[in-house]
Amino acid sequence: MESLLYFAQEYLESSYCVICKVGEYGDVYHCVSRYDQGKKVTMPSLEQIITKTIETKEMVIAQEDTHEIICLPIKNIQLNKVMGVLSFVQQKDTEYDFFAMEQVAIIGENLMDVLHQKNTTKVQLPVNNSFNLSFKPFFTDSYNLCCITDSDSGDYLFMNQSWERTLGYSIEELKAYNFSNWVHPDDINETIKVFQDVCDGKVIRSFINRYRTKWGDYKYLEWDATLDEDRRVIYAVARDITSQHENHEKLFFQSTILKAVQDSILVIDLEGKISYINDAVISLTGYPKNYLMGRPLDVILKGVDRSKTINVEVSDFLKDDNYIEFQIERRDGEHIWIEVRTSVLEDVYGDAIGFLGIIKDITHRKKYEDTLMKRNEELSKANKELDNFVYRVSHDLRAPITSALGLIELCMEASLEEVKEYLKLQQRSLVKLDDFIRDILNYSRNNRMELKPNRVEIKDLIDVTLEQYKFISNYKLVKITKEINIENHLYCDESRLAVILNNLISNAYKFTTLVPNPEIKVEVNVSPNDLVLVIEDNGIGIKNDHISKIFDMFYRATDVNNGSGLGLYIVREAVKRLGGEISVESILNEGTKFKITIPNLWSIFPKEIKEKATN
């Protein structure tokens, strides 16, 4: 009896969730429903429906909250008596299969004959081609591969037409050999083991092996089988799952590829929500898969400062064959640059079903581009400065030489007193030429020479610099104030620091001697981290519209002094080479203050050098 129900269950499985056991008349069982997960749920309310079926002797269909129940009476037509009830449970949203309902009714009408024979005498199941039980339509017409197998020999006793359609062999050809003849060699051992399990009384569900076809390939079959212990035969149903298996293999292969590729891949549905990501997306964003799945695309764009990158909108992102670059914020707060290429995903009818996005981390490329852009800007600036430099050098070098040559011509025809005056003028021209050449040399050294940090006695360096100007006119009129605070040894490139001091103090002297009560203040603070140098004067000052240009090459903010226009440019470039910063404050006719901050390289020197320096 169990075997008969087994076939009925297999046939109706696509429409019904479960078939409940049959009880004797007056013996009502609680229904046990088995779902795909294997969970069992009892339904005591079924008792009332079964009782009603017994009383009415008719099929009863009842509605539950989530299920519909169909109960069929198993009647002895001769006695007009209900001998049992066959119950089916299906989900409420499942459509009725009227053909299946008709077959269920046939089961109800004929099953009692089998029960009656079982109670009176042992039934001998025909196992030849005259097989003609009342449930034969289920067996022969099933789309699945149904068979009855001898449990001792493994020979096929009965097979339906689906075998011919699936494997290409005739029933006679298939029955001529044991099942092991058709099974894939790699599956033989496992199949024999499962066959033995069935012979031992174990019910087999969803066992998969491969059967050879007449065309030389193999079909994947999924088996359910049970043993009829009385007759020592095996009832089995196989489903051809080759296409599902191949699709699964393709999906697995594609999934493996998607996981293996380094680029991040995601799929966005038409609502702009993430429906698929590969492992690279998780690594890129730092967010787990369960956090990203089903969320809007904006979750990836979180933290983007769109005003500094580009205005990224989902509508811009979701375009066919679109390419876009923007910055995102990872889960750990790090900002990275990505490029995204998108394309529309279409179904077989050409309708859009979503968007595919391929994401690549381009942070390193963007950093390289930024570096390249800065270098190009520096190169462009250098080329411009070089053109200007060549022009100014040729002009400023020739001017004193031309002047000297002219004075020599005059001296040849002048008196002694006139010659002395001409020589003074010539001296000024040559001093100016010497200053200009010195500026050029300082400029060249600053660009060409590597940094050579060593210990600098800043107080001595300032004194030596000031000492150079004691012989200039009006030197004694200038009041010099020094405030020097040294907390730590200073390590710096002394030659560049000397150039900075010399140019700034030289400028201070030039423009303070033009005002009454001239004063220059030099302030120095040395800490373990940096050197702060302030040089302030009460000279003529700088016009506000000139301040932003005074560090440009050859720029002169005033015509009062005919300098080269290179001094402050060299100061700024030297400060930059030392990793420092320079700023200026100036008020016209009140004075100017330069402030320079330069890193103290003391912290990077080895311990033994520091110890030697402090002894």
mmCIF file of C-alpha atoms in Angstrom, residues 394-409 425-426 429-430 433:
data_model
loop_
_atom_site.group_PDB
_atom_site.id
_atom_site.type_symbol
_atom_site.label_atom_id
_atom_site.label_comp_id
_atom_site.label_asym_id
_atom_site.label_seq_id
_atom_site.Cartn_x
_atom_site.Cartn_y
_atom_site.Cartn_z
ATOM 1 C CA SER A 394 71.363 89.216 -20.893
ATOM 2 C CA HIS A 395 70.001 92.679 -20.144
ATOM 3 C CA ASP A 396 71.288 93.061 -16.580
ATOM 4 C CA LEU A 397 74.728 91.644 -17.346
ATOM 5 C CA ARG A 398 75.240 93.822 -20.395
ATOM 6 C CA ALA A 399 74.055 97.033 -18.731
ATOM 7 C CA PRO A 400 76.965 97.337 -16.225
ATOM 8 C CA ILE A 401 79.462 96.209 -18.854
ATOM 9 C CA THR A 402 78.170 98.774 -21.324
ATOM 10 C CA SER A 403 78.322 101.418 -18.599
ATOM 11 C CA ALA A 404 81.900 100.469 -17.680
ATOM 12 C CA LEU A 405 83.007 100.586 -21.310
ATOM 13 C CA GLY A 406 81.443 103.993 -21.716
ATOM 14 C CA LEU A 407 83.165 105.326 -18.597
ATOM 15 C CA ILE A 408 86.520 104.009 -19.827
ATOM 16 C CA GLU A 409 86.060 105.961 -23.049
ATOM 17 C CA LEU A 425 80.371 105.311 -11.070
ATOM 18 C CA GLN A 426 82.188 102.367 -12.576
ATOM 19 C CA SER A 429 78.150 99.344 -11.793
ATOM 20 C CA LEU A 430 80.618 96.570 -11.056
ATOM 21 C CA LEU A 433 77.116 93.300 -11.548
#
